[in-house]
XYZ file of N, CA, C and O in Angstrom:
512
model
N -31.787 -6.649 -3.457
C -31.179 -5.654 -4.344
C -31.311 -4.295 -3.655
O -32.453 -3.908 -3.410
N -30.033 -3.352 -3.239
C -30.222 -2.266 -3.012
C -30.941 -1.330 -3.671
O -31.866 -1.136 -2.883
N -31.064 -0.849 -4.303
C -31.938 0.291 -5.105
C -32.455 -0.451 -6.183
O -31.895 -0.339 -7.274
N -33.693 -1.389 -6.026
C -34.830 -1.523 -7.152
C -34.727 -0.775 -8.255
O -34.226 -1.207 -9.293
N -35.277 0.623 -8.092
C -35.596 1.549 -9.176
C -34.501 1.641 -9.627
O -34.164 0.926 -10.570
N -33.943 2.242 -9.256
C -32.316 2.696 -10.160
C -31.636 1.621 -11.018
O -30.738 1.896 -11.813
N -32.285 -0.074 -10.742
C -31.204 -1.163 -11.176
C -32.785 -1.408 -12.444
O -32.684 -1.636 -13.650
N -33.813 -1.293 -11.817
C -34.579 -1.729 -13.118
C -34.830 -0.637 -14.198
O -35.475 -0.806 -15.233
N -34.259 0.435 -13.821
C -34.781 1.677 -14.633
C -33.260 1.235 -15.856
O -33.615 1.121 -17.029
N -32.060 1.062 -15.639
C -31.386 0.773 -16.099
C -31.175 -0.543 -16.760
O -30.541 -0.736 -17.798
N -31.883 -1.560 -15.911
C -32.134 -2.879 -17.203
C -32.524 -2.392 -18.175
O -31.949 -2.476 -19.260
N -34.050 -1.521 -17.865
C -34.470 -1.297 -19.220
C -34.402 -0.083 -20.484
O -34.858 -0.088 -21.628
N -33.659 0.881 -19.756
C -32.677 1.407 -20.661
C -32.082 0.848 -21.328
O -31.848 1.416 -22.394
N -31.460 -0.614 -21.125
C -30.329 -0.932 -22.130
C -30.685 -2.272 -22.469
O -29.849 -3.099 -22.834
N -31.895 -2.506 -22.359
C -32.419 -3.895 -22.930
C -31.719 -5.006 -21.852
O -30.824 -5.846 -21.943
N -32.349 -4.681 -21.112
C -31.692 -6.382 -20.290
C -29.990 -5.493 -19.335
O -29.239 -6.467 -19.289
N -29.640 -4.963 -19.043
C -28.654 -4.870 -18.536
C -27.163 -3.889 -19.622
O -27.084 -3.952 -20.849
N -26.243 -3.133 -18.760
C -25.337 -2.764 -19.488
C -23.739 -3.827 -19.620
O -23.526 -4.755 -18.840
N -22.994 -3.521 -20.496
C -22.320 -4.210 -20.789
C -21.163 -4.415 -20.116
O -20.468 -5.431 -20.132
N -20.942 -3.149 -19.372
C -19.917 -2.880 -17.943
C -20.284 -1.722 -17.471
O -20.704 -0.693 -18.001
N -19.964 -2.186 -15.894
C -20.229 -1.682 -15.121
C -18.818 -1.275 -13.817
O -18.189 -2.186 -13.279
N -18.573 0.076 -13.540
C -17.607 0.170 -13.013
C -18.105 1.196 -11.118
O -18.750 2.212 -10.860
N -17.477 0.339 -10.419
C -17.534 0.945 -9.166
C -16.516 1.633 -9.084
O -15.433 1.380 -9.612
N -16.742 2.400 -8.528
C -15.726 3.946 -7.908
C -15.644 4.654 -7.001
O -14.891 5.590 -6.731
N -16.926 3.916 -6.219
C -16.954 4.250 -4.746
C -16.992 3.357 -3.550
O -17.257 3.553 -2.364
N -16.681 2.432 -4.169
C -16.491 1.191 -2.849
C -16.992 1.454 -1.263
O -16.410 1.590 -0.187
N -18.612 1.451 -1.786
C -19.414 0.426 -0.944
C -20.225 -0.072 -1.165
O -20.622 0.031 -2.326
N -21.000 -0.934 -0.210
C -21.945 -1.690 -0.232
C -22.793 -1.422 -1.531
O -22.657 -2.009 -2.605
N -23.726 -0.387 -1.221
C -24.852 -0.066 -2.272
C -24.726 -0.387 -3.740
O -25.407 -1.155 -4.419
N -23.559 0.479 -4.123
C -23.034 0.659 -5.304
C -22.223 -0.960 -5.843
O -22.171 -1.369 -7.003
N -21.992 -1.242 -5.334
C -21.209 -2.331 -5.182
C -22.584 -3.663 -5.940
O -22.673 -4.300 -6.990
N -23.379 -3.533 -4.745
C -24.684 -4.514 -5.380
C -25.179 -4.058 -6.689
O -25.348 -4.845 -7.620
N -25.450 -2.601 -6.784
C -26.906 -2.237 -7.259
C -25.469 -2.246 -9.477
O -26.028 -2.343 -10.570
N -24.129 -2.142 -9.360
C -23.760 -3.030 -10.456
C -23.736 -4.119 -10.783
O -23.655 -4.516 -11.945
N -23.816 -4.915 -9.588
C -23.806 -6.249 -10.077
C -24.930 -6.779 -10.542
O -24.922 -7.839 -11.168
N -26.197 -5.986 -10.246
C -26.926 -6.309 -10.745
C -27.758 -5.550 -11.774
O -28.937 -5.718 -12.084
N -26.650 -4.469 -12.338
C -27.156 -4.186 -13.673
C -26.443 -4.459 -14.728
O -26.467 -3.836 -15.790
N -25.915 -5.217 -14.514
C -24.826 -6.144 -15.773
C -25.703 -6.510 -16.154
O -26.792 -6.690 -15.608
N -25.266 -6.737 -17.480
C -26.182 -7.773 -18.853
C -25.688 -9.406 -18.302
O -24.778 -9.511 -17.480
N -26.385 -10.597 -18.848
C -25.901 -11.600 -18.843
C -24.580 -11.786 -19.203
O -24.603 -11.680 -20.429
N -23.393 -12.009 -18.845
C -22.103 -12.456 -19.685
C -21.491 -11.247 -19.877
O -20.618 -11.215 -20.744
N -21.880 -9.692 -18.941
C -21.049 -8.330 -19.302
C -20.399 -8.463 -18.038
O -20.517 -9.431 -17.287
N -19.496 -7.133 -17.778
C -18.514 -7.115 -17.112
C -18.742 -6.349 -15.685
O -19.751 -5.676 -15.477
N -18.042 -6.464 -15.040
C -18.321 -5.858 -13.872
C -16.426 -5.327 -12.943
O -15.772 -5.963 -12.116
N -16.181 -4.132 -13.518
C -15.049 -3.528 -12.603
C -15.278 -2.596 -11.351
O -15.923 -1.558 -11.205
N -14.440 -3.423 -10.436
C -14.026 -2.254 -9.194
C -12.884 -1.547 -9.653
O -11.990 -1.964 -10.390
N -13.049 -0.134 -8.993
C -11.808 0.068 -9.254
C -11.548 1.362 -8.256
O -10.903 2.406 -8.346
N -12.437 0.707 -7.203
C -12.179 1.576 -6.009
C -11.449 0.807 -5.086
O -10.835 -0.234 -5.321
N -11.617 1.670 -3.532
C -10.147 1.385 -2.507
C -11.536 1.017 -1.364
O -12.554 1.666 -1.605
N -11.582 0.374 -0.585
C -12.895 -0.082 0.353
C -12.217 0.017 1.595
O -11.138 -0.509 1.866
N -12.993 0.797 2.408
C -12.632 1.599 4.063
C -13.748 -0.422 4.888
O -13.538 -0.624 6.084
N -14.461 -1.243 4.325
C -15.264 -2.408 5.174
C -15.407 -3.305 3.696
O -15.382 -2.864 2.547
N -15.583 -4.865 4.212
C -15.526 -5.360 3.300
C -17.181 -5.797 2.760
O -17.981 -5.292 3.547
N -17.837 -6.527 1.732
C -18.703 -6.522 1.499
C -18.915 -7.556 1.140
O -18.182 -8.397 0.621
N -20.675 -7.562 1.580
C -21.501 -8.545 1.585
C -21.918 -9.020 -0.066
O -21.866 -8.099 -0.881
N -22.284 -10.262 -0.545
C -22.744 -10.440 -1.824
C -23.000 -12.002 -2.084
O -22.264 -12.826 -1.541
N -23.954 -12.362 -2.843
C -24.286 -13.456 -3.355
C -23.604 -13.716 -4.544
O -23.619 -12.858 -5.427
N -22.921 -14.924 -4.726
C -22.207 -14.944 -6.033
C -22.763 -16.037 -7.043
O -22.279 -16.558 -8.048
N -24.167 -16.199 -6.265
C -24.888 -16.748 -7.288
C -25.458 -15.956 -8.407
O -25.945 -16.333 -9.472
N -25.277 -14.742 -7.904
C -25.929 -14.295 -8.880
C -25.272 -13.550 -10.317
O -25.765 -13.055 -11.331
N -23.797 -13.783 -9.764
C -22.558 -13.984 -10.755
C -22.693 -14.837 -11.833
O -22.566 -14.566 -13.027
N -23.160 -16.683 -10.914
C -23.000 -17.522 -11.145
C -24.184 -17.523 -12.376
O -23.874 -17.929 -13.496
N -25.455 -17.075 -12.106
C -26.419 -17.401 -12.829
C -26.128 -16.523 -14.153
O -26.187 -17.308 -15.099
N -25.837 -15.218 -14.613
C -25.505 -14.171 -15.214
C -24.291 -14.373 -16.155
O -24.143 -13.790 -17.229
N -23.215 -15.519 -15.462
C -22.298 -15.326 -16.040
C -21.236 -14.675 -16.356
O -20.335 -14.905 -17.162
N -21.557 -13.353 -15.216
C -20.680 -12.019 -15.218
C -19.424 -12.581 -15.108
O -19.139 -13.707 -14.700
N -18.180 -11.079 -15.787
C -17.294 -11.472 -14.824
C -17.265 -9.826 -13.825
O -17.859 -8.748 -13.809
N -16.023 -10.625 -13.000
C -15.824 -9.473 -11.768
C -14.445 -9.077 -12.347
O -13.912 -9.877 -13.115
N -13.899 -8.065 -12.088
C -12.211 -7.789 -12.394
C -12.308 -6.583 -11.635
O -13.395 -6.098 -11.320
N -10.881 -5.940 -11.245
C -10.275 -4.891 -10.166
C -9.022 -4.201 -10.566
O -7.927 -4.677 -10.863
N -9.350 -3.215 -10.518
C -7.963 -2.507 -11.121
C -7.455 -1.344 -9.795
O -8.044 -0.589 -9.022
N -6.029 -1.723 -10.077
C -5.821 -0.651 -8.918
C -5.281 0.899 -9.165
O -5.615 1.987 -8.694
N -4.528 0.579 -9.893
C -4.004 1.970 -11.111
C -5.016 2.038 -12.008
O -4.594 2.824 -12.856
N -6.176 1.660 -12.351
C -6.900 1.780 -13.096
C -6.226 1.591 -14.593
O -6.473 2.397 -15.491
N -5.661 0.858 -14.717
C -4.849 -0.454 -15.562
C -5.739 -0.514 -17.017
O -6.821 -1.092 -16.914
N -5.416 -0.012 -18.263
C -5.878 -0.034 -19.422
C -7.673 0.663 -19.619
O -8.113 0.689 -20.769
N -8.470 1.119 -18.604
C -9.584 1.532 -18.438
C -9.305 2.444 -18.361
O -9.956 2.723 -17.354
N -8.418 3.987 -18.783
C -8.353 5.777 -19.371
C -9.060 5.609 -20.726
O -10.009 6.253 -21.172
N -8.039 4.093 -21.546
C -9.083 4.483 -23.259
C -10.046 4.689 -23.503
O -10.530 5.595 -24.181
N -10.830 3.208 -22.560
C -12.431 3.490 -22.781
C -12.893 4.535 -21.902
O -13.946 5.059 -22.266
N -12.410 4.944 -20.905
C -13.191 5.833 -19.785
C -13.167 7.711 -20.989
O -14.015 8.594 -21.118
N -12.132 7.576 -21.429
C -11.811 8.711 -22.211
C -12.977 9.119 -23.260
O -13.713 10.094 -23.406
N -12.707 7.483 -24.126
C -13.615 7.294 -25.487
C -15.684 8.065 -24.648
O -16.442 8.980 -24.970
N -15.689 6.936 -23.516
C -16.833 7.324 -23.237
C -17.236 9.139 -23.078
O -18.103 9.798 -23.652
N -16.268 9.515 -22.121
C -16.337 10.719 -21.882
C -16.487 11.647 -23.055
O -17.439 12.427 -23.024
N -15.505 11.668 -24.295
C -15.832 12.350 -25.000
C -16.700 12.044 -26.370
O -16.781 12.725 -27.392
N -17.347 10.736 -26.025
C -18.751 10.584 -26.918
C -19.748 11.414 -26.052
O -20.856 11.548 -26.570
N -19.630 11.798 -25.247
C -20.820 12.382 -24.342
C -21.820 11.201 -23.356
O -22.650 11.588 -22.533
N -21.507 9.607 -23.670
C -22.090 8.795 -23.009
C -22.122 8.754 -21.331
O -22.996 8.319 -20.581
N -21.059 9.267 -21.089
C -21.043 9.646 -19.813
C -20.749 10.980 -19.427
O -20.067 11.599 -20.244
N -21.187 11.771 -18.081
C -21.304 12.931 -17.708
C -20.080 13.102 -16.896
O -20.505 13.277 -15.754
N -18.902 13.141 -16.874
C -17.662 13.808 -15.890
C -18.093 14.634 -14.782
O -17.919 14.614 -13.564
N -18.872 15.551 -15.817
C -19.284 16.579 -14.439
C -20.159 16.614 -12.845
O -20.312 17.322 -11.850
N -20.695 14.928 -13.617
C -21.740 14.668 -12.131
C -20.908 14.034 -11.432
O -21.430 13.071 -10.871
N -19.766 14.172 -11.215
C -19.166 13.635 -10.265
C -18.008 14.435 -9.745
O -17.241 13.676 -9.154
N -17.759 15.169 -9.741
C -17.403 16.724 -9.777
C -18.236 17.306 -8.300
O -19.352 17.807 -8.163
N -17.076 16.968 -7.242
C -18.065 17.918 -6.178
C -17.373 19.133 -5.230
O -18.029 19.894 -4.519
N -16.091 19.146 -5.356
C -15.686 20.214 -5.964
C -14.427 20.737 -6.724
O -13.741 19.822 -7.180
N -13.909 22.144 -6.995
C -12.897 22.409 -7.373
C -12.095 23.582 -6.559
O -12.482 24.480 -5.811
N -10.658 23.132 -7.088
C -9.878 23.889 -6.250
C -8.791 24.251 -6.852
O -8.627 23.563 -7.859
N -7.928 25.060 -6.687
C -6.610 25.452 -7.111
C -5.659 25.021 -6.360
O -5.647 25.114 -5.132
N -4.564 24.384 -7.240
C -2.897 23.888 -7.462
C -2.994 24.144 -5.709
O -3.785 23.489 -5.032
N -2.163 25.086 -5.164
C -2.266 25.441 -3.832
C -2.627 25.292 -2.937
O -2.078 25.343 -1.836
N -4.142 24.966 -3.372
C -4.735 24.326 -2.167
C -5.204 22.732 -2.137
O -6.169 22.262 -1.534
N -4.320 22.103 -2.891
C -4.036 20.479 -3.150
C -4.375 19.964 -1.809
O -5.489 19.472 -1.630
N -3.288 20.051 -0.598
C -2.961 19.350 0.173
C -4.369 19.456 1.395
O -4.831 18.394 1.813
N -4.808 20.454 1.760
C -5.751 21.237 3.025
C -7.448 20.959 1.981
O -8.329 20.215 2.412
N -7.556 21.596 0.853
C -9.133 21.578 0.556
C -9.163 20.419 -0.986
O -9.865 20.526 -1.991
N -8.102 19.351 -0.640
C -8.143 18.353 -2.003
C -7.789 17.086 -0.772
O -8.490 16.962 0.233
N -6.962 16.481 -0.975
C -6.397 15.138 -0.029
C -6.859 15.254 1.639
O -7.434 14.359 2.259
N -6.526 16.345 2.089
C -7.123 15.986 3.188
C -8.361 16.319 3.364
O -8.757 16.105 4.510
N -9.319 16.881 2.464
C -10.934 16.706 2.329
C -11.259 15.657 1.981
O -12.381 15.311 2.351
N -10.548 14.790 1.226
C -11.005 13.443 0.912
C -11.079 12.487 1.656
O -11.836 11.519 1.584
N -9.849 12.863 2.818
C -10.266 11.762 4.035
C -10.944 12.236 4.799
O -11.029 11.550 5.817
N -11.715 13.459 4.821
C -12.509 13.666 6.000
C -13.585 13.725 5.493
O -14.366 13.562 6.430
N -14.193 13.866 4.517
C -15.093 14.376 3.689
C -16.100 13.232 2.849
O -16.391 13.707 1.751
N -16.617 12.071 3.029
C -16.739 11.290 2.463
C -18.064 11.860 1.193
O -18.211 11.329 0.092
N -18.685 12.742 1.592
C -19.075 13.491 0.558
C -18.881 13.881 -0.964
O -19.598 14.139 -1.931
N -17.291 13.769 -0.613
C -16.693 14.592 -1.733
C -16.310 13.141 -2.444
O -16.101 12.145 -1.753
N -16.231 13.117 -4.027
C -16.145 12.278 -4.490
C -14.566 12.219 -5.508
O -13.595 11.471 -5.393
N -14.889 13.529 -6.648
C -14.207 13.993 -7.114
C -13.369 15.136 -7.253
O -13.922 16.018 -7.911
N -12.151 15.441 -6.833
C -11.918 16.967 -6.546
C -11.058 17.550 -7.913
O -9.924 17.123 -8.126
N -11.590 18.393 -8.669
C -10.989 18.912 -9.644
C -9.737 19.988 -9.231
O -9.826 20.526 -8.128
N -8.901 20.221 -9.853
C -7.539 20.791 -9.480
C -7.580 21.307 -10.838
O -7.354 20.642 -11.849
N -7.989 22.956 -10.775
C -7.911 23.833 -11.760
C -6.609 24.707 -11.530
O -6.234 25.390 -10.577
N -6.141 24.459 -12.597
C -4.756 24.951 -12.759
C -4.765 26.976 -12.838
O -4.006 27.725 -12.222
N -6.005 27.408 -13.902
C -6.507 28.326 -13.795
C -7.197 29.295 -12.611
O -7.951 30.236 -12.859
N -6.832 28.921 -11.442
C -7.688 29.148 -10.157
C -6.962 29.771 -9.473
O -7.326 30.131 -8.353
């Protein structure tokens, strides 16, 4: 298991595992350290784009019961991603690394993203 702490600190936050789990950064780490904080019989989405392909035991699918699913448009997952966001269950902003204005889309947004693996999320403030 890639990150111990982070996968058991989160079993036991949520009693045994969460109910889905979504990758968004397609790799390795992240990739394991959901699969193995699924609950028995919860879900597990990619719904990232992967630069190498990855390693994994699918026994441990097998034992769990998970399922796996992949979205590429991110396909019916805005409702809940929304719902979550504005219950406050999840934080938007920690993933937020940086922002920029309309204008500078193309030079400090898209092409920071391919050079930049740092950068995760780039906000495009219209106000800027």
């Amino acid at each position: 298991m890639p990150n111990e702490k982070a996968v058991g600190l989160i079993r036991d936050m949520t009693n045994g595992g969460v109910d889905v789990a979504f990758d968004a950064a397609g790799v390795q780490a992240t990739f394991e350290s959901s699969i193995y904080a699924v609950r028995p019989g919860g879900e597990f989405n990619i719904i990232s784009l992967w630069e190498k392909p990855v390693n994994f035991n699918p026994s441990v699918i097998v034992k769990t019961e998970a399922k796996i699913s992949g979205s590429y448009a991110y396909n019916n997952l805005f409702p809940e991603v929304i719902q979550l966001l504005a219950s406050g269950r999840i934080d938007g902003h920690a993933v937020i690394t940086s922002t920029i204005a309309l204008d500078d889309i193309v030079e400090q947004g898209f092409e920071q993203l391919t050079k930049d693996r740092k950068q995760c999320k780039i906000l495009v403030d219209l106000n800027k």
